[in-house]
Amino acid sequence: MKNVNLKPFVNVTKTYKGHLIRKYTTKVRKSN
């Protein structure tokens, strides 16, 4: 049960981190 509940949460955090990284990279490119 715990693993089933945890998997979606991990996926959400991964996608959220990816989104933040993308935003950061675009900001750096614009500043440069």
C-alpha positions in Angstrom: 0.0 0.0 0.0 2.7 2.5 1.0 4.6 1.9 -2.3 1.5 2.4 -4.3 0.7 5.7 -2.6 4.4 6.9 -2.8 5.0 6.3 -6.5 2.7 9.1 -7.9 4.1 11.5 -5.3 7.7 10.7 -6.5 6.6 11.2 -10.1 5.1 14.6 -9.3 8.2 15.8 -7.5 10.3 14.7 -10.4 8.2 16.5 -13.0 8.1 19.6 -10.7 11.9 19.6 -10.3 12.3 19.2 -14.1 10.0 22.2 -14.6 12.0 24.4 -12.2 15.3 23.4 -13.9 13.8 24.3 -17.3 12.7 27.7 -16.0 16.2 28.3 -14.4 18.0 27.3 -17.6 15.8 29.6 -19.7 16.5 32.5 -17.3 20.3 31.9 -17.5 20.2 31.8 -21.3 18.2 35.0 -21.5 20.6 36.8 -19.1 23.6 35.5 -21.1 
